[in-house]
CSV table of C-alpha atoms in Angstrom, one decimal:
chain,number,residue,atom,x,y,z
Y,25,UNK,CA,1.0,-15.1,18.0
Y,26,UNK,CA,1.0,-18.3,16.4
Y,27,UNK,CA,4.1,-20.8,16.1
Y,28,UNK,CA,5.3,-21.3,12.7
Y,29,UNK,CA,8.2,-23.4,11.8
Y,30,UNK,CA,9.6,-24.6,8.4
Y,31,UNK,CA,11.3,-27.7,7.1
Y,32,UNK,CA,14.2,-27.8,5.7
Y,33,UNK,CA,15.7,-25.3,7.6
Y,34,UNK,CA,18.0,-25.2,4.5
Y,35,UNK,CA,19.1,-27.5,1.7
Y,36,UNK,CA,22.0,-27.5,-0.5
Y,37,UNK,CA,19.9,-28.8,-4.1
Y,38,UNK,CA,21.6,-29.5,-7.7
Y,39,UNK,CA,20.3,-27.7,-10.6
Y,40,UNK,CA,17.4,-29.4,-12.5
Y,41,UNK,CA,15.8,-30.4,-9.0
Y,42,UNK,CA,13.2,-29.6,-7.3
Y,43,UNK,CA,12.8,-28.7,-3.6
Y,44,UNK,CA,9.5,-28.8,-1.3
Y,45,UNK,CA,9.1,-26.9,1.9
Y,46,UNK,CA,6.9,-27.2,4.7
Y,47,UNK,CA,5.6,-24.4,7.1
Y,48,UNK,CA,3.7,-25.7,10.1
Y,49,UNK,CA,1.5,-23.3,11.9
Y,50,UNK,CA,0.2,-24.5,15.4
Y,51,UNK,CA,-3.6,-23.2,15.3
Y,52,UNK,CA,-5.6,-22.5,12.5
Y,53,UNK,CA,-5.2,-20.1,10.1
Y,54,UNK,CA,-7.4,-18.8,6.8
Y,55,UNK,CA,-4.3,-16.7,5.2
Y,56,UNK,CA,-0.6,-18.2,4.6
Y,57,UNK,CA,1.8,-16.2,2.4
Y,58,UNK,CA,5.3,-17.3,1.0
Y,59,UNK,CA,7.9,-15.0,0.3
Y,60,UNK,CA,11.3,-15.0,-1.5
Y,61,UNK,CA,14.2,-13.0,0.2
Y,62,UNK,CA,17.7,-12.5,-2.0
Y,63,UNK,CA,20.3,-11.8,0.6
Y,64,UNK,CA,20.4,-7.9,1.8
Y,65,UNK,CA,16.9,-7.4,0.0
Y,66,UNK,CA,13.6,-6.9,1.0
Y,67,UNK,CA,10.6,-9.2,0.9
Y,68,UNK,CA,9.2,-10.8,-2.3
Y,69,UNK,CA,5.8,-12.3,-2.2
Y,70,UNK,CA,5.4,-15.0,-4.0
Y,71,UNK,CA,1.7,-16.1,-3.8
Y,72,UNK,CA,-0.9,-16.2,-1.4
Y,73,UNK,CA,-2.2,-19.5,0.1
Y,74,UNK,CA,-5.7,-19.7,1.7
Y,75,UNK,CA,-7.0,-23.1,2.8
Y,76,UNK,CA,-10.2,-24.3,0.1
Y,77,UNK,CA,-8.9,-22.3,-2.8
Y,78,UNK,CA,-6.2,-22.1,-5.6
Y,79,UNK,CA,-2.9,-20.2,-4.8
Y,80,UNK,CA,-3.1,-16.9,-6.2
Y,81,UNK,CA,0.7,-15.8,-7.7
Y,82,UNK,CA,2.0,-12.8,-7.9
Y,83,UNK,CA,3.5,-10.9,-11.3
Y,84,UNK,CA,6.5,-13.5,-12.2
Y,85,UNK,CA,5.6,-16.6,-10.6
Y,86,UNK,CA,3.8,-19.6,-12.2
Y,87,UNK,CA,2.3,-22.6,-10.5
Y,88,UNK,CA,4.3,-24.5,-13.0
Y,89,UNK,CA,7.6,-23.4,-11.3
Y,90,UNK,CA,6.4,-22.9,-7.6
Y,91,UNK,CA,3.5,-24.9,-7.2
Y,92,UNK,CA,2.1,-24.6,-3.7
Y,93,UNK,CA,-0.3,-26.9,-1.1
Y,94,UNK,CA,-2.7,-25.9,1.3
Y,95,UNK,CA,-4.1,-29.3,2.5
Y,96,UNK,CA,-5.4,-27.6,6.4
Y,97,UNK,CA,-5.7,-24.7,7.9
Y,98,UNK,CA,-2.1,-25.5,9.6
Y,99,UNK,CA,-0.2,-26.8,6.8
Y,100,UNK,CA,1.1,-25.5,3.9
Y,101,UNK,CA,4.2,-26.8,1.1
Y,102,UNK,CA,6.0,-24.8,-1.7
Y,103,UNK,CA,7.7,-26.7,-4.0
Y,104,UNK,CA,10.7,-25.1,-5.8
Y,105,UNK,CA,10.8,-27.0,-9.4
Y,106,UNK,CA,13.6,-27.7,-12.2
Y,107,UNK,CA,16.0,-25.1,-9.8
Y,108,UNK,CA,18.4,-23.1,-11.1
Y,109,UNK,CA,21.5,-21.0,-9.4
Y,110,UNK,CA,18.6,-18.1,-9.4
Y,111,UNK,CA,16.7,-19.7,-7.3
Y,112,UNK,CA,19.3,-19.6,-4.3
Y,113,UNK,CA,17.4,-17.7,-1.6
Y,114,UNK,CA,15.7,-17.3,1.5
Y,115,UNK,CA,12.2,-18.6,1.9
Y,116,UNK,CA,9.8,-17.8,4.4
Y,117,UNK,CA,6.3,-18.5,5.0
Y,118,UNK,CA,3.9,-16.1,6.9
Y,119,UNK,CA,0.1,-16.7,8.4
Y,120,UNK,CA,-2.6,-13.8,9.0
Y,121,UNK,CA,-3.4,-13.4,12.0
Y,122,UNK,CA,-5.7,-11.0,14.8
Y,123,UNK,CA,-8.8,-8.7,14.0
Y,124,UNK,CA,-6.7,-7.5,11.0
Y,125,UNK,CA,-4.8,-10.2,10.2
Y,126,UNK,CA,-1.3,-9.3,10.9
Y,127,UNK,CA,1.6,-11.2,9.5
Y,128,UNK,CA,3.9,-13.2,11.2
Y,129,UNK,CA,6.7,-15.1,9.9
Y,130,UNK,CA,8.4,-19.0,9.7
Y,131,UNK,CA,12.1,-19.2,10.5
Y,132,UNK,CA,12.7,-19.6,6.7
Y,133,UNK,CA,14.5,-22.0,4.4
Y,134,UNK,CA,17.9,-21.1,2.9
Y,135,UNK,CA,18.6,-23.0,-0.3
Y,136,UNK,CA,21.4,-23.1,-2.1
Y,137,UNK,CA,21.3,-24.4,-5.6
Y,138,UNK,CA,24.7,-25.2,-7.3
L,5,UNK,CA,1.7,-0.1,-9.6
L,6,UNK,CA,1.4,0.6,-6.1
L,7,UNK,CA,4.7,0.7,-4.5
L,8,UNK,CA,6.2,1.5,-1.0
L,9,UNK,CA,10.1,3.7,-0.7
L,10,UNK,CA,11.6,3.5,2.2
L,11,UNK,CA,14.3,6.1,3.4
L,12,UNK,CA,17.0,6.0,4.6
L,13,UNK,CA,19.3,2.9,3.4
L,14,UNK,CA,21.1,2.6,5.9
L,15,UNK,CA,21.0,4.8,9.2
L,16,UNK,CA,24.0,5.3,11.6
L,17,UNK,CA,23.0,6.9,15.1
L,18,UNK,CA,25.0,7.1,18.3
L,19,UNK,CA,23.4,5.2,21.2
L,20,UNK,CA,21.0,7.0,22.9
L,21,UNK,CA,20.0,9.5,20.3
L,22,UNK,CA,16.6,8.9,18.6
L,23,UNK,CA,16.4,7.2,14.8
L,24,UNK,CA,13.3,8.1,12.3
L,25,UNK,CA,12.4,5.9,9.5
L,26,UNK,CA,10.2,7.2,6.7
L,27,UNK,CA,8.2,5.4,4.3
L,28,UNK,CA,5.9,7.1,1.3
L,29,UNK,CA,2.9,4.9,-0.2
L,30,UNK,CA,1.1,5.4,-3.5
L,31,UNK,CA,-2.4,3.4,-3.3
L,32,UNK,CA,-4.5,5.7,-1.5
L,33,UNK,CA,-6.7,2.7,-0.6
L,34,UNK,CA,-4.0,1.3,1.9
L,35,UNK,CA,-5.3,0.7,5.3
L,36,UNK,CA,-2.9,-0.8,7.0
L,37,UNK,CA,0.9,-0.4,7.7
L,38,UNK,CA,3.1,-2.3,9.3
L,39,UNK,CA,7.2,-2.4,10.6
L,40,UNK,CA,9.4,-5.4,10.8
L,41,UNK,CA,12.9,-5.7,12.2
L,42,UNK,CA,14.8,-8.1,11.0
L,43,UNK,CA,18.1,-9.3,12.5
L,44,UNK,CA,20.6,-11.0,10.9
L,45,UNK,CA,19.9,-14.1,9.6
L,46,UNK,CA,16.5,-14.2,11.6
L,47,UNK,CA,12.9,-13.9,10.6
L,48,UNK,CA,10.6,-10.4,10.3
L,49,UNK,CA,9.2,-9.6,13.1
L,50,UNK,CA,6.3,-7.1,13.7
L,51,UNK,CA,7.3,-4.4,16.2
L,52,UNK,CA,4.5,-2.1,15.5
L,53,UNK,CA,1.3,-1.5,13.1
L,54,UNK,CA,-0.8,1.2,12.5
L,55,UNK,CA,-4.2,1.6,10.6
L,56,UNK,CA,-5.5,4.4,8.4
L,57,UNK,CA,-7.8,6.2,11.0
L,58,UNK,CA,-5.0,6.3,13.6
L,59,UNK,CA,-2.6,9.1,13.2
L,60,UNK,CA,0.2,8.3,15.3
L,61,UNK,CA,0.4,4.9,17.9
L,62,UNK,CA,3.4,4.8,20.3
L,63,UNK,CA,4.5,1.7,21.9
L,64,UNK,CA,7.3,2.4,24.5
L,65,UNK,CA,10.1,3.7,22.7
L,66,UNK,CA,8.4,3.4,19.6
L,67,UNK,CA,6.2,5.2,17.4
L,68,UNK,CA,5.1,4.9,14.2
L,69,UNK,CA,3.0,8.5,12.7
L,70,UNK,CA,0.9,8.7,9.2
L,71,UNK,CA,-0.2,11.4,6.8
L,72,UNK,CA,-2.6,9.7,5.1
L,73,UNK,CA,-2.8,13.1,2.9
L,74,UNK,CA,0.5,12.8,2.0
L,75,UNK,CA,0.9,9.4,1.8
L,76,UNK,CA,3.4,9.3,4.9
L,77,UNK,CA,4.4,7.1,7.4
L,78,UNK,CA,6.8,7.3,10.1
L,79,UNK,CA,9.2,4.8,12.8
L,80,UNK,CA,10.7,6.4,15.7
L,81,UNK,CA,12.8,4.7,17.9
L,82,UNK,CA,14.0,7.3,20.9
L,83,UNK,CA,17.2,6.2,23.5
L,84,UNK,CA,18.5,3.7,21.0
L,85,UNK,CA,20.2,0.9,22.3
L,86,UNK,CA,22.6,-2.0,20.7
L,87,UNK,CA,20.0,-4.3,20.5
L,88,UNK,CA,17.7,-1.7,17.9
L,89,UNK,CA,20.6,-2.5,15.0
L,90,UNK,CA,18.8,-4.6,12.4
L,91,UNK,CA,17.1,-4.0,9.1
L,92,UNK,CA,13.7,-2.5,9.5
L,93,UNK,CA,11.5,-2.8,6.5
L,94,UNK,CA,7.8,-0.8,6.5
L,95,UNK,CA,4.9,-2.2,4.3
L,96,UNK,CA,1.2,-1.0,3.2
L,97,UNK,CA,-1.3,-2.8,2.3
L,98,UNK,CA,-2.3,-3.4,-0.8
L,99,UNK,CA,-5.7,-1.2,-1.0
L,100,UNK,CA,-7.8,-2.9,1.4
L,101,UNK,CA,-5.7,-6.6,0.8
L,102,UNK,CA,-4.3,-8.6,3.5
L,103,UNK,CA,-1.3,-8.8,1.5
L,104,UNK,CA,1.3,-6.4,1.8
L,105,UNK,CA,3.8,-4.2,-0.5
L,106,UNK,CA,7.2,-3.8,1.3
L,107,UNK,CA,9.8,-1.2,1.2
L,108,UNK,CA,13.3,-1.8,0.1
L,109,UNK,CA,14.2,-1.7,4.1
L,110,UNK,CA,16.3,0.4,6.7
L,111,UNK,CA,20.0,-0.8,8.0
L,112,UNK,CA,19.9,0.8,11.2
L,113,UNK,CA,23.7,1.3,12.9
L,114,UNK,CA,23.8,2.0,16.9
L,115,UNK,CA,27.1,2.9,17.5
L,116,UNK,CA,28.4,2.9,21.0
């Protein structure tokens, strides 16, 4: 499977900031997720990411608050705007991968917003 | 809307003994279905998948069944070891999607 990494690995971020991560795949990929993940809870998915087109959000995410890049087919950002203590969570990023495009998963990012 | 529940919340086995995970979909047009671990304070990782014309896939000391009839699908992990404790969280996909609907996830206890 690919290697995916993300930067920050975490971030301590006042309120009313914003935050942008970076998840780094080392081959080419068409699909990249990102997901939110409170502490002891499952996975949220944010919005889907394919190279070429608009990021398609899921029911209670807006651009406006998470916008998201997809320069390449190795490179994607999520930008966390205008934070708030809610936003405190894990962040991962995934890529599709194989015949049926099975997902595998960054480190994450752990931000803390105070 | 489609959703995925996962049972139970948390499991406690003793080591050795065998651990089942059970997962119940609701789109019928879900194809694919995959399990994670997850240790603490590490990624998801895929340990298993299976698709919709597979009935049951076994991968060493795991297996993973479906009913696509009844909308069931199954992690078995036989001679459990310390190293199997982690949160294991199944997903389906979303009708014929690449993207995925999770369950709520599976604390699994291996007590010595």
């Amino acid at each position: 499977s690919a290697v995916i990494s993300q930067k920050p690995s975490r971030d301590i971020c006042q309120r009313g900031t914003s935050l942008t991560i970076q998840c780094q795949v080392d081959s080419q990929v068409t699909m990249m997720f990102w997901y939110r993940q409170q502490p002891g809870q499952s996975l949220t998915l944010i919005a889907t990411a394919n190279q070429g087109s608009e990021a398609t959000y899921e029911s209670g995410f807006v651009i406006d608050k998470f916008p998201i890049s997809r320069p390449n087919l190795t490179f994607s950002t999520l930008t966390v705007s205008n934070m708030s203590p809610e936003d405190s969570s894990i962040y991962l990023c995934s890529v599709g991968q194989g015949l049926y495009n099975e997902q595998f998963f960054g480190p994450g990012t752990r931000l803390t917003v105070l | 809307g489609e959703n995925v529940e996962q049972h139970p919340s948390t499991l406690s086995v003793q080591e050795g003994d065998s651990a089942v995970i059970k997962c119940t979909y609701s789109d019928s047009a879900s194809n694919y279905f995959p399990w994670y671990k997850q240790e603490l304070g590490k990624r998801p990782q895929l340990i298993i998948d299976i698709r919709s014309n597979v009935g049951e896939k076994k991968d060493q000391r795991i297996a993973v069944t479906l009913n696509k009839t009844a909308k069931h699908f199954s992690l078995h992990i036989t001679e459990t070891q310390p190293e199997d404790s982690a949160v294991y969280f199944c997903a389906a996909s979303k009708g014929s999607n690449y993207q995925l609907i999770w369950g709520a996830g599976t604390k699994l206890i291996i007590k010595p």
